[in-house]
CSV table of C-alpha atoms in Angstrom, one decimal:
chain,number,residue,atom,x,y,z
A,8,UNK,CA,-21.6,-14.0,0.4
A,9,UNK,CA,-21.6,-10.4,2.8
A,10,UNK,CA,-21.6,-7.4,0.3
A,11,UNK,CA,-18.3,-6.2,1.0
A,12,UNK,CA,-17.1,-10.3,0.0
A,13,UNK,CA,-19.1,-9.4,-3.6
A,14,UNK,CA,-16.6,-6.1,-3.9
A,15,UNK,CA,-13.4,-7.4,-2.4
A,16,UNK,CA,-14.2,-10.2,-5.8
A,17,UNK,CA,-14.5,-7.1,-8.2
A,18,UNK,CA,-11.4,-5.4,-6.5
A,19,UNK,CA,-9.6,-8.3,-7.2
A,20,UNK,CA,-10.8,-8.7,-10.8
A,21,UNK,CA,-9.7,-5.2,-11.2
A,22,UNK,CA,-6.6,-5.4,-9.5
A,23,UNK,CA,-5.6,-8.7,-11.9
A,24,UNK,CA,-6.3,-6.8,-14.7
A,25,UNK,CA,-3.5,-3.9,-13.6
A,26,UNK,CA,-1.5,-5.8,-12.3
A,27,UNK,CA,0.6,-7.0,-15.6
A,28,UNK,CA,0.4,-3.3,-16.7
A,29,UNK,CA,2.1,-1.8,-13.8
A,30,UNK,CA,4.9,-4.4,-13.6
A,31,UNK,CA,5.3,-4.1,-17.9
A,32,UNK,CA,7.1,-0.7,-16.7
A,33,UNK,CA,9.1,-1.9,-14.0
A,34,UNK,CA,11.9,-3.6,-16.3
A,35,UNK,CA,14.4,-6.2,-14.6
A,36,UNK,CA,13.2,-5.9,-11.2
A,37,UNK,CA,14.8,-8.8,-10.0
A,38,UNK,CA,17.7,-7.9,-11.1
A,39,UNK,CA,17.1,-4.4,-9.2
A,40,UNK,CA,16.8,-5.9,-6.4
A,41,UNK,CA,19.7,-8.5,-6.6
A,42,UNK,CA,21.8,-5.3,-7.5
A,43,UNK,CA,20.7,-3.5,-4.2
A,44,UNK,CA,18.1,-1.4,-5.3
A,45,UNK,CA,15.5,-1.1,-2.3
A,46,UNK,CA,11.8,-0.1,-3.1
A,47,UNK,CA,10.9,1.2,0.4
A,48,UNK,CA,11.0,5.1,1.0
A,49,UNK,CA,13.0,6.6,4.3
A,50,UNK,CA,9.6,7.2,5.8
A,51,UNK,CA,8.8,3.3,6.0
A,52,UNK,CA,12.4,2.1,7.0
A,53,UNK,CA,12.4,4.7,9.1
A,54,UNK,CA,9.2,3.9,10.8
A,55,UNK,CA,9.7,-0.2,10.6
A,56,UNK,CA,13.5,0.2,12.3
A,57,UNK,CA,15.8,-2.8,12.6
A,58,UNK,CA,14.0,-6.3,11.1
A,59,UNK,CA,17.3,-8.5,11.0
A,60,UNK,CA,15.9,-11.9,12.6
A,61,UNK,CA,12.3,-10.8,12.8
A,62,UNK,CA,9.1,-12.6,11.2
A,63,UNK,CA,7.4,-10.0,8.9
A,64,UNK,CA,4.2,-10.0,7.0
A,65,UNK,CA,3.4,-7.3,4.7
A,66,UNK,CA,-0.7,-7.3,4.1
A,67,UNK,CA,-1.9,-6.2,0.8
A,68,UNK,CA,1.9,-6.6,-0.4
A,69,UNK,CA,0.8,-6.4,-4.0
A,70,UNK,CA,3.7,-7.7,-6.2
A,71,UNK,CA,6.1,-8.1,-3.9
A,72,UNK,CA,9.2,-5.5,-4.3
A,73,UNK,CA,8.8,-4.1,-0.8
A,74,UNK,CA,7.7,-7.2,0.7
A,75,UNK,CA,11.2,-8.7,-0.8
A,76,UNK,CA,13.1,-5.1,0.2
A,77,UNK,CA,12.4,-6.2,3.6
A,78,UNK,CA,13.9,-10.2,3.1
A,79,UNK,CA,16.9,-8.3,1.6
A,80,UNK,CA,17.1,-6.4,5.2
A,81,UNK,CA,17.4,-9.7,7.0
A,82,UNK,CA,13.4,-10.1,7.7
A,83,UNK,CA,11.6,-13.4,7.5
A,84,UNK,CA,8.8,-12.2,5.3
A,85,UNK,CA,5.8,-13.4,4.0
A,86,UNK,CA,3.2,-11.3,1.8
A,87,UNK,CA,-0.7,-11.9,1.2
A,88,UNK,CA,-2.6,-10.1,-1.5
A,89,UNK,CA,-5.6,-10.8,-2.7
A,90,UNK,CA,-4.5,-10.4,-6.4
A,91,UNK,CA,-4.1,-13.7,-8.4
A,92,UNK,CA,-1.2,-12.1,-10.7
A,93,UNK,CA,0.1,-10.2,-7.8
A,94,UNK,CA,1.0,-12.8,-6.2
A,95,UNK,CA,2.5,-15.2,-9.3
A,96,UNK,CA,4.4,-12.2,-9.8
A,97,UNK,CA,5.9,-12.1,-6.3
A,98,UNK,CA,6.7,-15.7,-6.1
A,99,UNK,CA,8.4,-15.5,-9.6
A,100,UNK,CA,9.9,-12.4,-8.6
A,101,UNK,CA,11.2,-13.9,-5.0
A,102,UNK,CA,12.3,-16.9,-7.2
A,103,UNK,CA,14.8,-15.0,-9.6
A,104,UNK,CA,16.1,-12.6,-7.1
A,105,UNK,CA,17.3,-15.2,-4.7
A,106,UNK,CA,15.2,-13.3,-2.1
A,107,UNK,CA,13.3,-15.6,0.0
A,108,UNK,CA,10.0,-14.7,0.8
A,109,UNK,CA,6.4,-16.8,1.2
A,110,UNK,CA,3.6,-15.2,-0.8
A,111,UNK,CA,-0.3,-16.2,-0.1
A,112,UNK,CA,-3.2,-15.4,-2.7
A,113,UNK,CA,-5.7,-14.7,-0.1
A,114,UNK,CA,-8.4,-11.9,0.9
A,115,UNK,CA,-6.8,-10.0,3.9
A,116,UNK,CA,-9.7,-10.6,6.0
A,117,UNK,CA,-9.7,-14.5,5.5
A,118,UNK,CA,-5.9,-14.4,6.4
A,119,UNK,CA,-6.1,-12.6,9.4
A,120,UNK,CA,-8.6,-14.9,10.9
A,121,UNK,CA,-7.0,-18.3,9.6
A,122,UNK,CA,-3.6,-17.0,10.7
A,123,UNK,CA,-4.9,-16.0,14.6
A,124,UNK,CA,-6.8,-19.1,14.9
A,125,UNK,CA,-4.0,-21.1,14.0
A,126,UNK,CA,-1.5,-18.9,16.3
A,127,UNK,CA,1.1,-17.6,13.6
A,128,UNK,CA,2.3,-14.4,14.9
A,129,UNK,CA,4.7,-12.0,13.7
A,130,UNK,CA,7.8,-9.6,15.2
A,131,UNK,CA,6.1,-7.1,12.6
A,132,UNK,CA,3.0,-6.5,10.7
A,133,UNK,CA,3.5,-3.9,7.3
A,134,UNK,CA,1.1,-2.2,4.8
A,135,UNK,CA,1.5,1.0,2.9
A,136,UNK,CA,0.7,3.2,-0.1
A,137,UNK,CA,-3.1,2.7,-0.9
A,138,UNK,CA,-3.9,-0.1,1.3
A,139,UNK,CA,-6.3,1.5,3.6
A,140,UNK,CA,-9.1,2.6,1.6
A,141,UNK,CA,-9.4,-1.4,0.4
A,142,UNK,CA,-10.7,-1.9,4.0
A,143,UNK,CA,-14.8,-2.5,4.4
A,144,UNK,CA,-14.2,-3.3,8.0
A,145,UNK,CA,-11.9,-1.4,10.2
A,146,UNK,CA,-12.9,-3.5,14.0
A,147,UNK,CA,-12.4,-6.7,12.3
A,148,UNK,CA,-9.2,-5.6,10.4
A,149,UNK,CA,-7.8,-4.3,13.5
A,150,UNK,CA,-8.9,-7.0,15.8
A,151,UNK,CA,-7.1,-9.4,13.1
A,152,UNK,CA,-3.7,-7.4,12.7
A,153,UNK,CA,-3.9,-7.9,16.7
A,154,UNK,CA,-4.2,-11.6,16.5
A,155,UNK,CA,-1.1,-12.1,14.1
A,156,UNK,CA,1.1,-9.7,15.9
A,157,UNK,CA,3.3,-11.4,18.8
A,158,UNK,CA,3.7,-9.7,21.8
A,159,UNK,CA,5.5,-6.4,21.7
A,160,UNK,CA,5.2,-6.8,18.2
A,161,UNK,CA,4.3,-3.6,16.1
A,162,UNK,CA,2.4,-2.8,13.0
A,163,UNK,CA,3.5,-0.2,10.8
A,164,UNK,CA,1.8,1.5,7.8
A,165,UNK,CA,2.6,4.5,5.7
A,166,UNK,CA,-0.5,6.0,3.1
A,167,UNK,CA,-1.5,8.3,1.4
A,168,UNK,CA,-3.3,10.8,3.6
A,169,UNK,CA,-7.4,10.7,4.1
A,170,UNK,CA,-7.3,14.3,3.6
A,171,UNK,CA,-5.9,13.7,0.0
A,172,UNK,CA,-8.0,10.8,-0.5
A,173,UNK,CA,-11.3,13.1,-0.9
A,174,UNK,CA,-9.8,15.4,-3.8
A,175,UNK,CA,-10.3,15.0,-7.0
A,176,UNK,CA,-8.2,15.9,-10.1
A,177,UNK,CA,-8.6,19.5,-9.9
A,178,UNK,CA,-7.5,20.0,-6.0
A,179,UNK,CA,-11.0,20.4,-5.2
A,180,UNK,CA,-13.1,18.7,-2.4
A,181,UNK,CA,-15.2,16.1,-4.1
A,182,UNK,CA,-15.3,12.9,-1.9
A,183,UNK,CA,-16.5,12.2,1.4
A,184,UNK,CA,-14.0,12.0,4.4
A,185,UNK,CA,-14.0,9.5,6.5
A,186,UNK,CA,-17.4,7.0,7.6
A,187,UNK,CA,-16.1,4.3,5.4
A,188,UNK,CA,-18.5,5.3,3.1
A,189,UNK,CA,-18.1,3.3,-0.3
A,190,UNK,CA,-16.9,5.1,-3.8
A,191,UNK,CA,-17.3,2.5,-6.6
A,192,UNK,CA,-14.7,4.2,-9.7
A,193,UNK,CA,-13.3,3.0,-13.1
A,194,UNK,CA,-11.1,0.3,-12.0
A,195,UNK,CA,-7.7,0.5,-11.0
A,196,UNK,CA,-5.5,2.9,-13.3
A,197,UNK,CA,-1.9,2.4,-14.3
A,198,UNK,CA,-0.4,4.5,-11.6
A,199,UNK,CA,3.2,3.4,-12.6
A,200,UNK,CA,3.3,4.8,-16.1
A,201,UNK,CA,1.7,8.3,-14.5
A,202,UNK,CA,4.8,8.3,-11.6
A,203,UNK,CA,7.3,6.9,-14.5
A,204,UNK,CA,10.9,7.1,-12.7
A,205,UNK,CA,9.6,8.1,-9.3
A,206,UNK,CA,8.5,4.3,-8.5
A,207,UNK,CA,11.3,2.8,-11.4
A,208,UNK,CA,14.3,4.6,-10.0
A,209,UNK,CA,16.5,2.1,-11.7
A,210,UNK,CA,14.9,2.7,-15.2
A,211,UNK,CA,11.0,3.0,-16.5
A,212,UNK,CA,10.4,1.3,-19.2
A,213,UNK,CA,7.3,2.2,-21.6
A,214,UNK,CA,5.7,-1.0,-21.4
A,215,UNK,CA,1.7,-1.0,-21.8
A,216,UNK,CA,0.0,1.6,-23.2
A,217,UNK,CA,-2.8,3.7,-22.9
A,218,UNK,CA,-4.7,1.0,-20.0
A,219,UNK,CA,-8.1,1.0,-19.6
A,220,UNK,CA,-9.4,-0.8,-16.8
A,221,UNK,CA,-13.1,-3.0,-17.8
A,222,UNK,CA,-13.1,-3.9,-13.9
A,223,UNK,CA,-14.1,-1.4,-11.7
A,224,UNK,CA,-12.9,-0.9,-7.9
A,225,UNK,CA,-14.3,-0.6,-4.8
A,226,UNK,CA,-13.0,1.7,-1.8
A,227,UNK,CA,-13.5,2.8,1.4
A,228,UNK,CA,-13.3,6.4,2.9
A,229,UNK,CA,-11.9,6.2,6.6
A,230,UNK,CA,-10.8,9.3,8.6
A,231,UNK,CA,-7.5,9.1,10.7
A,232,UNK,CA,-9.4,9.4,13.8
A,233,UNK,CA,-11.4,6.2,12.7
A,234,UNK,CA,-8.3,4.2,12.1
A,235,UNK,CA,-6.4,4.6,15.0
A,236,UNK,CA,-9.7,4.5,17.4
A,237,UNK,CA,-10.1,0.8,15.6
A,238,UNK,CA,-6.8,0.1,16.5
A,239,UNK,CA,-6.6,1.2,20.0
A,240,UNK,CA,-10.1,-0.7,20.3
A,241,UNK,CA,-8.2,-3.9,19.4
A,242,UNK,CA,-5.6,-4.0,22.7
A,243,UNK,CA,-2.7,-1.7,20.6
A,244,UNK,CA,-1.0,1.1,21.7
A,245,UNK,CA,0.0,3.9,19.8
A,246,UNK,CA,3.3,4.3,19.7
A,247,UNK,CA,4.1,7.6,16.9
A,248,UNK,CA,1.9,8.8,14.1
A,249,UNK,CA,3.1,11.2,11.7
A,250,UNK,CA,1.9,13.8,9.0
A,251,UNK,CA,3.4,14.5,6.0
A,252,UNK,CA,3.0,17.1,3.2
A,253,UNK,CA,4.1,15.4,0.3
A,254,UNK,CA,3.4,11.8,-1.1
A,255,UNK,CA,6.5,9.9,-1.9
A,256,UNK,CA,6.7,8.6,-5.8
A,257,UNK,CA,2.8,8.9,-6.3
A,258,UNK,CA,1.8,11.7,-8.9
A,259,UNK,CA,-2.1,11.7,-7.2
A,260,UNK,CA,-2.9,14.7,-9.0
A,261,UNK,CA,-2.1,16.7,-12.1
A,262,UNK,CA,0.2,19.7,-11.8
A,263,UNK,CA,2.0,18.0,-8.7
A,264,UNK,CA,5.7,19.1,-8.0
A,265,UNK,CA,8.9,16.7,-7.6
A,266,UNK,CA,11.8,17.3,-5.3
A,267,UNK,CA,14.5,15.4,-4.1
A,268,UNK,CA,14.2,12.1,-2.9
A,269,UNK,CA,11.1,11.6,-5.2
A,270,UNK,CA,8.5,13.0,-3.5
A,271,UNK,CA,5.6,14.8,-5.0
A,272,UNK,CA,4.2,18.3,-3.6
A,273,UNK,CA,1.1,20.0,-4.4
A,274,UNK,CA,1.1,23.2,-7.1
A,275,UNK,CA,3.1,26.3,-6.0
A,276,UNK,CA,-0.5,27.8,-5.8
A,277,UNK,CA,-1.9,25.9,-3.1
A,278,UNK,CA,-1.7,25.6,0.5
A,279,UNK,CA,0.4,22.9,2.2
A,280,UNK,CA,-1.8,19.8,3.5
A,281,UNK,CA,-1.1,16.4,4.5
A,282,UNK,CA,-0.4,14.0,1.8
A,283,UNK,CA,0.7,11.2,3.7
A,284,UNK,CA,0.6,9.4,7.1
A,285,UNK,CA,2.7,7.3,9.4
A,286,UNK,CA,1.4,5.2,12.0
A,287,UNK,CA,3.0,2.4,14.3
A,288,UNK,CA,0.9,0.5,17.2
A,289,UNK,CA,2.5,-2.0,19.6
A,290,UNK,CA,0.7,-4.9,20.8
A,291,UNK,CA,1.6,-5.0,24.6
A,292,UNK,CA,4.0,-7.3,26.1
């Protein structure tokens, strides 16, 4: 097994061990969902457009509200994760929401090359909020997302900004940007109960307490410039990419500030930088 196989393996050891602790503060989700409420952000919709009709795979979907937010939009979805309980979770979740979605526990790299080989392709390919840094291998990522996307079809993906992605808890410039260089940390935290209401608009609940991760993760730095130059090296064109200062219902850092619509700004004290990104490629007709 490659190195990066060994980490995915621990990531999803860590990730399986959140997992249950995130969703313990998420309430009634399907009943969230089967009462309207949609998961996905205005940056994401906005980016993503019109997916009535349209096949749809979110990659790295995690438990499966967005993935599901996009079935309640009219899309034919499915969502791969590489997270046993993520996925159980999603297919439960798709299950009592009447939401109909298909949900594979898989590593993203071993989907995207089963899936091109066997020529499944999709209208629209989706990831967002913390998926990028989970890459080892940006050419073969890219060159996969371009197998599985149909022609004209587009990929879409919202994250947190690389920029932001090298702070550490005190604003200050800690970790490398950029190279994919590999940063092994404690595991994967309980970033729900830190965001509370801004990812449970429809009610937190206190769920798990106090989690402490015994897994720990593995990620990847990758600069903007290196992402899209992978993605252009696969055959995609770039079609808009967008910058934005605040990160939407993620409290990355202590101190940050709220505002409407949920979205989380750096202290009064500090310059304005880019939180997040938006990025769409189109495969050519």
């Amino acid at each position: 097994m490659a190195p990066s196989k060994d980490l995915h393996e621990a990531n999803r050891r860590s990730w399986n061990e959140a997992t249950p602790a995130h969703n313990s503060h998420k309430g009634d989700q399907a009943r969230a969902l089967r009462e309207g409420h949609c998961t996905l952000f205005p940056e994401e919709r906005e980016l993503v457009g019109d997916v009535r009709g349209q096949s749809l795979v979110h990659l790295l979907c995690n438990s499966g509200q967005d993935t599901l937010s996009f079935a309640a939009k009219g899309a034919r979805v499915t969502g791969v994760d590489i997270s046993d309980e993520a996925v159980a979770f999603a297919r439960s979740l798709s299950e009592a929401s009447g939401l109909p979605g298909t949900f594979v526990r898989q590593d993203v790299y071993d989907w995207l090359a089963a899936a091109s080989a066997e020529g499944t392709r999709y209208d629209v390919a989706f990831s967002s909020y913390g998926a990028m840094c989970w890459l080892s291998d940006l050419g073969a990522w890219a060159r996969g997302l371009a197998g599985v996307l149909a022609p004209g079809g587009r990929f879409v993906v919202v994250d947190f900004h690389p920029l932001a992605l090298t702070l550490d808890e005190q604003w200050r410039l800690h970790y490398p940007y950029g190279g994919g260089v590999h940063v092994e940390t404690a595991g994967v935290t309980d970033y729900v109960a830190q965001a509370q209401d801004a990812l449970v608009p429809w009610g937190f609940k206190e769920g798990v307490k106090d989690f402490r991760n015994p897994h720990p993760d593995h990620t990847f730095q990758w600069g903007l410039g290196e992402i899209i130059t992978a993605l252009l090296s696969a055959g995609l064109r770039l079609e808009a990419l967008r910058e934005y200062p605040y990160a939407n219902g993620a409290r990355l850092f202590p101190r940050m500030r709220e505002t409407e619509g949920r979205r989380m700004w750096p202290p009064e004290e500090l310059p304005t930088i880019p939180l997040m990104f938006g990025l769409v490629v189109i495969k050519p007709a």
